[in-house]
Short mmCIF file of C-alpha atoms in Angstrom, two decimals:
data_model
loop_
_atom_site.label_atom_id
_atom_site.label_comp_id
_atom_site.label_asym_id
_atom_site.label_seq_id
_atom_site.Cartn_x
_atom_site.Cartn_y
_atom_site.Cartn_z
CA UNK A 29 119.56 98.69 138.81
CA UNK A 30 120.14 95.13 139.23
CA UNK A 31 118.79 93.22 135.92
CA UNK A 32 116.97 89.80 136.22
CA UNK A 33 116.63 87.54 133.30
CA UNK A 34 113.59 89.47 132.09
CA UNK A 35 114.99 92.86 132.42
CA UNK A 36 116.46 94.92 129.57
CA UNK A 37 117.72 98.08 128.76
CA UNK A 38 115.81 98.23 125.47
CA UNK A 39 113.09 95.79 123.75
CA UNK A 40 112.29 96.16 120.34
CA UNK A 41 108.79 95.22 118.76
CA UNK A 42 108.84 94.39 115.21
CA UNK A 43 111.68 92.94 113.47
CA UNK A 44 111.76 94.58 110.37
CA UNK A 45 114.48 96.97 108.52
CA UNK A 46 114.01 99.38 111.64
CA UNK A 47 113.48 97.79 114.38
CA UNK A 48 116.65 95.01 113.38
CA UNK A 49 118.69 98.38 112.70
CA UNK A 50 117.98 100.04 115.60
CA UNK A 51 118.71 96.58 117.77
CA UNK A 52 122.11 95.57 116.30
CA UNK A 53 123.01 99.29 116.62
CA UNK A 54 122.42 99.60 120.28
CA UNK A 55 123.58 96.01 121.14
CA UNK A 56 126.71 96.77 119.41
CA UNK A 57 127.31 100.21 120.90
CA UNK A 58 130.91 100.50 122.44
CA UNK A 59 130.78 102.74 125.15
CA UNK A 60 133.87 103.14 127.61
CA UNK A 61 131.23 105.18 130.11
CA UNK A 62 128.43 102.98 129.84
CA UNK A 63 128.40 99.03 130.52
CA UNK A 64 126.80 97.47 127.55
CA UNK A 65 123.20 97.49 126.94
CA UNK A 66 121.01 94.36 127.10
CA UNK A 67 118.74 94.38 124.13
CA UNK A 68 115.62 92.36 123.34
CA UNK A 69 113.62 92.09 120.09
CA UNK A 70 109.93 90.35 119.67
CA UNK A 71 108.37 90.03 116.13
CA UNK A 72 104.98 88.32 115.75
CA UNK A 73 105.76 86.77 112.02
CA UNK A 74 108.90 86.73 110.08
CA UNK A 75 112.19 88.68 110.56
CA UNK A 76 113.20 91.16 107.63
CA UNK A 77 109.40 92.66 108.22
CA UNK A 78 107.52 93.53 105.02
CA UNK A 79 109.89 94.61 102.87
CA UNK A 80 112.09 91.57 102.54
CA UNK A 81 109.62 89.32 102.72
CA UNK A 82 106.58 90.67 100.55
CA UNK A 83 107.73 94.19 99.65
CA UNK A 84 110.45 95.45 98.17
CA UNK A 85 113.07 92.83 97.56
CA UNK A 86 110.10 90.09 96.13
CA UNK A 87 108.64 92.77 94.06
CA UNK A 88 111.79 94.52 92.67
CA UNK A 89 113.21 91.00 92.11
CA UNK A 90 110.06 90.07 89.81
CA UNK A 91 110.21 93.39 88.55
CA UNK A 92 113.94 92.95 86.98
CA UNK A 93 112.84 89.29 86.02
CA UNK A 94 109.98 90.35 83.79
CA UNK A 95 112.23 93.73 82.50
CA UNK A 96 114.60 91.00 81.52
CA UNK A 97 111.78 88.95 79.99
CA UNK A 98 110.89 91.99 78.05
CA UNK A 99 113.88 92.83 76.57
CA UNK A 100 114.83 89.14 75.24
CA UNK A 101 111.47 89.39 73.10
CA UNK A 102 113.30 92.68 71.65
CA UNK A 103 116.54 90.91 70.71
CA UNK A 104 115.81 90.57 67.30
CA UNK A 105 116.07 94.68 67.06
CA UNK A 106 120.02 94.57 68.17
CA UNK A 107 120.47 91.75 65.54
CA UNK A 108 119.92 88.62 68.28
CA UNK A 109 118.48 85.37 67.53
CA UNK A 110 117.34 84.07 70.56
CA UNK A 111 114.64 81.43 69.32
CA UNK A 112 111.34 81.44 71.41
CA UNK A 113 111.18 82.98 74.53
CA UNK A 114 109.14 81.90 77.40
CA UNK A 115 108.80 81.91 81.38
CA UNK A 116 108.38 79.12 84.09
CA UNK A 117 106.24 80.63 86.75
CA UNK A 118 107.71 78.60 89.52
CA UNK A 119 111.06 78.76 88.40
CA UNK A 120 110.59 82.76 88.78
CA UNK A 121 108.46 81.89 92.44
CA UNK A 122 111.53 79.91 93.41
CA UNK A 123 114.27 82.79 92.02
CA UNK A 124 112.28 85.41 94.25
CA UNK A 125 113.11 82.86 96.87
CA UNK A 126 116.18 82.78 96.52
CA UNK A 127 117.02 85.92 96.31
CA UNK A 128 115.12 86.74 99.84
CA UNK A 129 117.68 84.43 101.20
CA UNK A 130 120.15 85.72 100.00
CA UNK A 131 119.11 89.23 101.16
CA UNK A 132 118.42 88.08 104.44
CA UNK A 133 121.56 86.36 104.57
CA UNK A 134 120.00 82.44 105.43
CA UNK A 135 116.67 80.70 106.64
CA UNK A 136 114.85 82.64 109.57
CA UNK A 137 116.75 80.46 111.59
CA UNK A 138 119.73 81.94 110.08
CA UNK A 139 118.75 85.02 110.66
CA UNK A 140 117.88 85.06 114.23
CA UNK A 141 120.83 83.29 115.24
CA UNK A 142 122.76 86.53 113.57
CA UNK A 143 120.59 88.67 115.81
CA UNK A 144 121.71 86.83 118.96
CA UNK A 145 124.93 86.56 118.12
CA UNK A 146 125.47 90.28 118.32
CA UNK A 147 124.01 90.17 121.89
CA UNK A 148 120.04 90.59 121.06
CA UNK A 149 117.56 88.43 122.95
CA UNK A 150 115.07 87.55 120.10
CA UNK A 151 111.82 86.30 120.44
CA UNK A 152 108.90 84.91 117.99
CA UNK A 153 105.57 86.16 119.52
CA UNK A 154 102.73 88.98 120.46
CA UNK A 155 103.53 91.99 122.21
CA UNK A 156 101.02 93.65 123.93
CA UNK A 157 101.69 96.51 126.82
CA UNK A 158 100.34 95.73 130.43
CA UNK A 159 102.18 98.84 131.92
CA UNK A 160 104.48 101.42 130.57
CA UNK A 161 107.24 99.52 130.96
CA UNK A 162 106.09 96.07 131.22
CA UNK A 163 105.15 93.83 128.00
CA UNK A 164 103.47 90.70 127.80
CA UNK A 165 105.03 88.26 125.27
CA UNK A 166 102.93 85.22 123.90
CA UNK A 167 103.16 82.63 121.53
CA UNK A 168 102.19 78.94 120.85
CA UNK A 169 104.26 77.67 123.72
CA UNK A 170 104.24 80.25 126.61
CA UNK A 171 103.33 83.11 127.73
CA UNK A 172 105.48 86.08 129.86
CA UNK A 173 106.08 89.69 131.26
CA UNK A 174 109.26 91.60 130.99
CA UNK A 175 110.03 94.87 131.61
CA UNK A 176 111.89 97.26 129.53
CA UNK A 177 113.92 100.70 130.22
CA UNK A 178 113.33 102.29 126.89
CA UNK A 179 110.82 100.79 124.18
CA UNK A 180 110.72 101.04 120.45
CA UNK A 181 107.64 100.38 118.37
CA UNK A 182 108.29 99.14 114.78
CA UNK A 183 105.56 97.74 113.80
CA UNK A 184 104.94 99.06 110.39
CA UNK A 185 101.93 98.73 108.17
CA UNK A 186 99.61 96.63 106.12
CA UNK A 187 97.14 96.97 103.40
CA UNK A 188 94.19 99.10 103.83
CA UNK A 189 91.23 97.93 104.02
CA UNK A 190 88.36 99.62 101.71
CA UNK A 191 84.98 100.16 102.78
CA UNK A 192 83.35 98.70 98.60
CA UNK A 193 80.75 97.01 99.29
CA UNK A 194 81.23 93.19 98.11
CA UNK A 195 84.94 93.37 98.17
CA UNK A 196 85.72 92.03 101.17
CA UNK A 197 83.35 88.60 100.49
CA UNK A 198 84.42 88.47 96.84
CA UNK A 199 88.04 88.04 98.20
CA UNK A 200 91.44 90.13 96.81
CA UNK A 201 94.56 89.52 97.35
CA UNK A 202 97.72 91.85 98.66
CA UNK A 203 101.29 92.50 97.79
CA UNK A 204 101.81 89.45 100.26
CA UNK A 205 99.70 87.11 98.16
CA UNK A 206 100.96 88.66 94.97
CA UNK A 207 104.92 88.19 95.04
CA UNK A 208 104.11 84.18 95.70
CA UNK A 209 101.05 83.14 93.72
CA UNK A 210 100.91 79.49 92.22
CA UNK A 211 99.38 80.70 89.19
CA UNK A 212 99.08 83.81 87.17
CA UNK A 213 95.82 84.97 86.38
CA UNK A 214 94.78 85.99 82.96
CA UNK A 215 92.59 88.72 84.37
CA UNK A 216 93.87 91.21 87.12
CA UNK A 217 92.33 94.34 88.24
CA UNK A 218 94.46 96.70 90.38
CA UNK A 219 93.06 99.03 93.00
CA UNK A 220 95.16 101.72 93.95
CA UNK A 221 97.56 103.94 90.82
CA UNK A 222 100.12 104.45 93.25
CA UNK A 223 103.71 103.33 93.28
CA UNK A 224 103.08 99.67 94.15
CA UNK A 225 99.89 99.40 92.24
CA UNK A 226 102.01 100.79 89.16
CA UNK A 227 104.79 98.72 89.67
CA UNK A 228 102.47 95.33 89.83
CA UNK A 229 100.93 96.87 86.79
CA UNK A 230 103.90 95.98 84.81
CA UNK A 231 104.96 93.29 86.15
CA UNK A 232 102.25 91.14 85.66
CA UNK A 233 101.31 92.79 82.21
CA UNK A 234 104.87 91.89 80.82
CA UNK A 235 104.24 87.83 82.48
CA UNK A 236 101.37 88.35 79.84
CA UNK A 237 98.47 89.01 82.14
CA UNK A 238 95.43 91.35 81.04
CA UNK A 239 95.96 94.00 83.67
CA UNK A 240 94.02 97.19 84.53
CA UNK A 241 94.33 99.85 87.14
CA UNK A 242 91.21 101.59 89.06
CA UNK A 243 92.54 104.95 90.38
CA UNK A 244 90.03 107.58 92.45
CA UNK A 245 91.75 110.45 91.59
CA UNK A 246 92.08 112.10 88.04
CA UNK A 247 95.78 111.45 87.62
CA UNK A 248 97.90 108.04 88.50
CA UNK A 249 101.12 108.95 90.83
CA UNK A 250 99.81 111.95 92.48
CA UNK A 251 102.58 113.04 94.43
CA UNK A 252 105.04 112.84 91.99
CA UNK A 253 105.57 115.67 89.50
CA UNK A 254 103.29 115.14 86.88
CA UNK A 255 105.30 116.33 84.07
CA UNK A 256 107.46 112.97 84.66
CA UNK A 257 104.33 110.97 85.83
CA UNK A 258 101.85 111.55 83.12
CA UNK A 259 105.16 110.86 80.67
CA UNK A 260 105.21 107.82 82.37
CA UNK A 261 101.37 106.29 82.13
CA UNK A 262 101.92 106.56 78.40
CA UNK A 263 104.73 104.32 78.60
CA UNK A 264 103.21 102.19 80.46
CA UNK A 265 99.76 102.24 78.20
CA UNK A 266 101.87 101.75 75.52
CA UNK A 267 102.86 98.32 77.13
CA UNK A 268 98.70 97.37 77.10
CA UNK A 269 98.19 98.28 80.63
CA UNK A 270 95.10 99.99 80.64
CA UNK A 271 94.16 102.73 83.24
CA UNK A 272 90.77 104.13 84.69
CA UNK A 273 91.28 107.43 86.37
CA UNK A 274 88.62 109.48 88.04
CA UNK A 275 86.71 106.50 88.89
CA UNK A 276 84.42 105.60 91.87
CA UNK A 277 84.40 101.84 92.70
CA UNK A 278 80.47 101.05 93.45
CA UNK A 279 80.91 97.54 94.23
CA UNK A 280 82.38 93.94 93.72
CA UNK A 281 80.73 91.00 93.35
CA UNK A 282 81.13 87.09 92.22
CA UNK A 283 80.26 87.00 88.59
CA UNK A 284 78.36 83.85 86.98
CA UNK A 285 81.53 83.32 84.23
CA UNK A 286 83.56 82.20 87.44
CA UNK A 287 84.65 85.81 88.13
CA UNK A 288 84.78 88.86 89.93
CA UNK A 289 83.07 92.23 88.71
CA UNK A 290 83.82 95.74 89.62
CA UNK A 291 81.63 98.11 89.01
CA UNK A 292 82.53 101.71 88.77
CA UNK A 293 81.36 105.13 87.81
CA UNK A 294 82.82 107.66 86.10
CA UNK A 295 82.29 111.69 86.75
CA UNK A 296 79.11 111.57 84.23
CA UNK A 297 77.78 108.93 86.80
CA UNK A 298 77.54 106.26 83.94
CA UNK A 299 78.11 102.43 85.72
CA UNK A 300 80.83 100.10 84.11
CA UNK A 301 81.59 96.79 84.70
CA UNK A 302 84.82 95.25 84.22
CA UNK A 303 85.45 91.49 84.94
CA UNK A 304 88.49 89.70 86.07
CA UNK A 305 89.94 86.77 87.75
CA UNK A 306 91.44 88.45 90.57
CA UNK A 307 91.88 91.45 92.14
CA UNK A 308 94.79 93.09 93.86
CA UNK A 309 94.24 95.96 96.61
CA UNK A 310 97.01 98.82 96.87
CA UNK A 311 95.80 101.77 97.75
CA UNK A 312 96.55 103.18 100.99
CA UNK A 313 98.28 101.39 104.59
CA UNK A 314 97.19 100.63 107.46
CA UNK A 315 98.98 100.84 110.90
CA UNK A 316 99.67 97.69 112.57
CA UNK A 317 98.73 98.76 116.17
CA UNK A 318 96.25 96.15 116.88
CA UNK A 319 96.98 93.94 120.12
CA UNK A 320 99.83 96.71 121.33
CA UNK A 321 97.62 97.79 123.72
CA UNK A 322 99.33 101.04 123.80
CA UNK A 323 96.49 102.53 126.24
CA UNK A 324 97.88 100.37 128.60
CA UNK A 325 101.33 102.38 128.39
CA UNK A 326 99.42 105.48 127.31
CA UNK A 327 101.11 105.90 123.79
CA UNK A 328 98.57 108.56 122.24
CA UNK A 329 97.93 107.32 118.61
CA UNK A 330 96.14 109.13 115.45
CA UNK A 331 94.42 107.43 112.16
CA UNK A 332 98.04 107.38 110.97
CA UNK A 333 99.67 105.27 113.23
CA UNK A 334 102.00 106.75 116.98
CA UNK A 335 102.57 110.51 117.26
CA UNK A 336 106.28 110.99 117.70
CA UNK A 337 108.33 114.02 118.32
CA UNK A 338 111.07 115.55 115.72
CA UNK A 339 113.35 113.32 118.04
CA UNK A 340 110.94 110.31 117.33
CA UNK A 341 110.08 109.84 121.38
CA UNK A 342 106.10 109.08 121.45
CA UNK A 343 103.75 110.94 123.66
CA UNK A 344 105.49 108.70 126.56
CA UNK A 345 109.30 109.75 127.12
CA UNK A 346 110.98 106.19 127.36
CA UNK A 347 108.88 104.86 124.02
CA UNK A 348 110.24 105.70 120.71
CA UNK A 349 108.28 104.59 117.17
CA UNK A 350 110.09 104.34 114.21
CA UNK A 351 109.45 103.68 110.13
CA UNK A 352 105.90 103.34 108.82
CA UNK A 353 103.87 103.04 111.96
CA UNK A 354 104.79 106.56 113.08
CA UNK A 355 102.73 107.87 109.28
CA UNK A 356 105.42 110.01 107.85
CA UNK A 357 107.29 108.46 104.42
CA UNK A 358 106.42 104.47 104.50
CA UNK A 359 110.06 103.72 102.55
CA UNK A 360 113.02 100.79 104.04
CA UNK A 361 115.40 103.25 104.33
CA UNK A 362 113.50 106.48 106.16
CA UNK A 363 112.72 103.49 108.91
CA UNK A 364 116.36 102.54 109.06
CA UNK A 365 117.19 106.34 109.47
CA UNK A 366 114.70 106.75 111.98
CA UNK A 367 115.85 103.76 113.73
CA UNK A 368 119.38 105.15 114.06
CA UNK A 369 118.16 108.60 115.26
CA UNK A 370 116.08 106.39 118.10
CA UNK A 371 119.94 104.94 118.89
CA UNK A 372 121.58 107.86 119.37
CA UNK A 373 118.71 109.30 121.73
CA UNK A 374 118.50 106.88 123.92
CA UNK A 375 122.61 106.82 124.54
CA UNK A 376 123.24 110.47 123.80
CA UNK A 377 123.45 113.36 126.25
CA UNK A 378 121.99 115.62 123.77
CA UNK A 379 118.98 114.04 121.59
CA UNK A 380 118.84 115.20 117.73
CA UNK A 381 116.21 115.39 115.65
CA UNK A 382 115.27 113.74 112.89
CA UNK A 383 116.60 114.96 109.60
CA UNK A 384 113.66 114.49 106.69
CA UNK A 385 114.73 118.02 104.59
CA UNK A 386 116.16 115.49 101.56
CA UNK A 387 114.19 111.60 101.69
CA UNK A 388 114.14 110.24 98.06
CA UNK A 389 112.04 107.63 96.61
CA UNK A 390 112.12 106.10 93.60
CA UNK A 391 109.00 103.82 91.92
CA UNK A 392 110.48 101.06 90.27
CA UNK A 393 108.62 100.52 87.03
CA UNK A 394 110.77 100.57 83.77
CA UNK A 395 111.94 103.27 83.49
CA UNK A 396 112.30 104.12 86.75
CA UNK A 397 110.54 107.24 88.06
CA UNK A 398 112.64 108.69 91.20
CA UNK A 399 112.53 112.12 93.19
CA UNK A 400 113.79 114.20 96.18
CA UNK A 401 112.56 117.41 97.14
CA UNK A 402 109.46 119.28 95.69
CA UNK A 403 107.73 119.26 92.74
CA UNK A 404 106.30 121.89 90.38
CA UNK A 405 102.82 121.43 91.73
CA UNK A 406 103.99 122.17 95.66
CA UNK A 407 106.18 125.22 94.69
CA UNK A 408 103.19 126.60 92.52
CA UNK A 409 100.98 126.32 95.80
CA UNK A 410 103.66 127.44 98.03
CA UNK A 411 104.49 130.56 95.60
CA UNK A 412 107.99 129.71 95.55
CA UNK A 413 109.61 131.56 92.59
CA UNK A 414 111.99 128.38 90.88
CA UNK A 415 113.53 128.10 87.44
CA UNK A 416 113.37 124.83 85.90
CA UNK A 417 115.82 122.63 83.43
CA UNK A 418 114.82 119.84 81.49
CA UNK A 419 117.10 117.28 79.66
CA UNK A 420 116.12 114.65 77.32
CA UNK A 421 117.52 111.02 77.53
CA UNK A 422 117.11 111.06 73.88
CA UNK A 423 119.84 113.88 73.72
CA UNK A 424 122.37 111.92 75.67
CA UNK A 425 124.72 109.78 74.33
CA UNK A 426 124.69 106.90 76.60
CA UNK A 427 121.12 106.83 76.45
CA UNK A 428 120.92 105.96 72.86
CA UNK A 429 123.51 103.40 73.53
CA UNK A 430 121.74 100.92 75.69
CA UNK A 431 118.46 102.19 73.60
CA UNK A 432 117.14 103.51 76.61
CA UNK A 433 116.12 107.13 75.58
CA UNK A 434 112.60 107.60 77.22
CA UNK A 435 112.09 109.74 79.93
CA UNK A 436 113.55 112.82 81.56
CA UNK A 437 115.67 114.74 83.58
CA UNK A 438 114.13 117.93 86.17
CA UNK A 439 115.74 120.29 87.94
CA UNK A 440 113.62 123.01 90.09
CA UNK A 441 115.99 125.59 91.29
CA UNK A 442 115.30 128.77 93.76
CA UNK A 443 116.47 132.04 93.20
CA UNK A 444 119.60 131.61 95.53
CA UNK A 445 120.29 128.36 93.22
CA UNK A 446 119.79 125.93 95.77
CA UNK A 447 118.22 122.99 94.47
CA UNK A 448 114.02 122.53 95.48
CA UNK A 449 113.34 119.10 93.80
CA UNK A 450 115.20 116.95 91.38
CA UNK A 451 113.34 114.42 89.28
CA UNK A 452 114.21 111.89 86.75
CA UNK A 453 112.09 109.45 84.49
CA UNK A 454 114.39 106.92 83.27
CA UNK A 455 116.68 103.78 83.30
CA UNK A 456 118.00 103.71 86.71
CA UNK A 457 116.63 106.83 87.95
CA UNK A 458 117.27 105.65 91.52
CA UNK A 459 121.15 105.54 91.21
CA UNK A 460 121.46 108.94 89.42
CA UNK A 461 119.50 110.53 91.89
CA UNK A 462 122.90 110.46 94.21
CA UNK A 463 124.66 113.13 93.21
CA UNK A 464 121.31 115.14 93.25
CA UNK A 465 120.61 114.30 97.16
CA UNK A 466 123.97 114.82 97.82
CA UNK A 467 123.65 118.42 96.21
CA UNK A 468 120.73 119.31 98.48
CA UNK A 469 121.64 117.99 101.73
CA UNK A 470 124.80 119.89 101.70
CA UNK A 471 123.16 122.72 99.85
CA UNK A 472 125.28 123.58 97.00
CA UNK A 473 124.58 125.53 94.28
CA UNK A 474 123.14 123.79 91.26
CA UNK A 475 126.48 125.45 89.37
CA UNK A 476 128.57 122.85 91.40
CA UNK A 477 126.49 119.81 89.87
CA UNK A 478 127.42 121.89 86.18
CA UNK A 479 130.99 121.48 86.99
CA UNK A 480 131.52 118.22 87.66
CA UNK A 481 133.93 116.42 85.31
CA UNK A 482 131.73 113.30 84.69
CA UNK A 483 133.01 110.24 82.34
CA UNK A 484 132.24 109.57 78.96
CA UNK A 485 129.61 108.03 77.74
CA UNK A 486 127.66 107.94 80.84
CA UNK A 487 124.05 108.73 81.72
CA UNK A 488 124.90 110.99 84.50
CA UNK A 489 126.00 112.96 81.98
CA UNK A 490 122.19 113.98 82.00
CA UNK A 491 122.41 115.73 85.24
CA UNK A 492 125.44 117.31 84.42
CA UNK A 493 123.52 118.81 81.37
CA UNK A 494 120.52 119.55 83.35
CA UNK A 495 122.50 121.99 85.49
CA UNK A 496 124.76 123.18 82.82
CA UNK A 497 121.32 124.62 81.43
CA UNK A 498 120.53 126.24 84.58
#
């Protein structure tokens, strides 16, 4: 085939951690049988997608900012006299900034310029099918069709919205509103005890904001194991965060103090009424699949977001769908993995699935609260006979070190002493998960983790001991 100007081998919508991954990794691709593929990329807003830009890098940047704003009003504990300690909003606004730059590696500009310097035609506009392999491109200054070998949807996701009556008129705001805001409130109400309503929890309680989280269901975190989450809510309780659980949000509405009421019941069906200043939404995403027009290309869809196949191919052979829109595990690095599974199936003789035994994820309060594999709940319903290990980080020396002794250590083992879940509830959970992932993806024996000569004083020292008990 004989390409014109509009022609490509493979477009990309959505410029976000997978759909950039997946583009540089097929523009790139060295291949002495193939001539090199000509790769396009179209994203409707900003390039880094959600998570640079009001996701994970703004929030865990404010995150670390108010942990370190924490700990200097505990100095005077390790014998520190550090005067009066206070925060500039802006000047933390204009650190998350700078950080996103950083991350992203320049301005937008910056950034797309990278792109097409490693061979990607980039463009800043909608995409919306008009034929399976032909997609209509528009923007502020013009408007065209080109036509594409092999597609890949990236879209990702955006808050849900919730159907409270009042909440939509009384206005919230989002994790996109909430990493930039010119002004703190003094009253927030959080809906949604998930990860990222948790982690906003903290954050904005520890910038001295009266916070308090509205969760549906009886327990906050309810995937994780809730040995380690419960642990966790106290912690964070302890901190004055306060939590309603079990709740069912009636409605919101404008209150005559200047603002906003939620009203809620309880399972005794008494009404509440707790009023705030503002009100951030985060529970539950949405797909971002409006203006595709996908039925032009025939993509089937579900209330999740594009079916794919375990090779991540959509009900059409030639489009692929990777990271959030596709509903499985909405985390940065499951779409980059996805992404590079789409990469090797559309050069590959032989397509290979995609491998989702062993995803971690970590929620990044402090401590941190990180897993991979099952938990005790999901082998108790699956009737999978496991041992389990716990080790204190109030038994390990490092730990009482840096003074950072709360939380835990959980290992679930099977009877052939594989590893089923590992789970720890502490400072830095997310690094000393490695060795734990590792473990499971190449299925070792939890004895091998016992054996490991491991330096001293170190935290990992934890999972050492974990397994060692096992």
């Amino acid at each position: 085939m004989t390409h014109t100007e509009n022609d490509f081998d493979v477009l990309v919508i959505g410029g976000g951690a997978g759909g950039s991954s997946a583009a540089i990794s097929l523009a790139t691709n060295e291949n002495e049988d193939k001539p090199k593929l000509r790769v396009a990329l179209v994203e409707r807003h900003k390039l880094g997608g959600t998570c640079l830009n009001y996701g994970c890098d703004p929030t865990k940047t404010l995150l670390n900012t108010a942990r370190l704003l924490h700990r200097s009003h505990q100095a005077a504990r390790y014998g520190l006299q550090l005067g009066a300690v206070g925060f500039d909003w802006n000047g933390v606004v204009a650190h998350v900034e700078r950080v996103q730059k950083e991350v992203l590696e320049g301005t937008q500009a910056q950034a797309r310029q990278h792109l097409e310097q490693q061979g990607i035609k980039v463009w800043l506009a909608e995409a919306s099918f008009v034929a399976p392999h032909e997609i209509k491109l528009k923007n502020k200054e013009s408007e065209q069709t080109i036509r594409a070998t092999n597609i890949i949807i990236a879209t990702g996701t955006r808050t849900a919205e919730l159907p409270i009556e009042g909440l939509k008129e009384t206005g919230y705001i989002t994790n996109v509103e909430a990493v930039q805001l010119p002004k703190l409130p003094d009253r927030l109400a959080i809906i949604g005890g998930g990860p990222i309503g948790v982690e906003f929890a903290q954050m904005f309680r520890r910038f001295g904001v009266d916070v308090t989280v509205l969760e549906h269901s009886p327990t906050l975190l309810s995937t994780e194991d809730q040995q380690l989450a419960q642990a966790l809510s106290k912690i964070l309780a302890g901190e004055g965060i306060r939590f309603e659980t079990g709740i069912e949000l009636q409605k919101v509405e404008r209150d005559s103090r200047s603002g906003k009421r939620l009203t809620f019941t309880r399972e005794n069906h008494a009404l509440e009424n707790l009023v705030v200043d503002e009100i951030l939404l985060a529970a539950g995403r949405a797909p971002n699949l409006e203006g595709l027009n996908l039925e032009a290309a025939g993509v089937e869809t579900n209330a999740e977001g594009i079916k794919v196949d375990k090779n991540m191919r959509s009900s059409v052979p030639h489009i692929w769908a990777a990271g959030d829109i596709t509903g499985g595990l909405q985390f940065t690095h499951v779409a980059e993995a996805q992404a590079q599974t789409i990469a090797h199936n559309i050069t590959a003789k032989e397509p290979q699935p995609f491998d989702d035994r062993v995803i971690p994820w970590v929620t990044y309060t402090d401590p941190e609260l990180a897993h991979v594999g099952q938990t005790e709940e999901q082998l108790q319903k699956a009737k999978i006979e496991y041992k389990v290990s716990l080790m204190q980080f109030s038994k390990v020396e490092r730990a009482k070190i840096n003074d950072e002794t709360a939380g835990m250590v959980k290992l679930l083992v099977g009877q052939d002493h594989k590893i089923l879940g590992g789970h720890i509830l502490g400072a830095g959970a997310g690094e000393l998960l490695a060795p734990i992932v590792l473990a499971m993806k190449a299925e070792l024996p939890v004895g091998q983790l016992a054996s490991l000569i491991l330096p001293y004083p170190t935290l990992g020292e934890a999972i050492k001991q974990a397994a060692g008990q096992i």
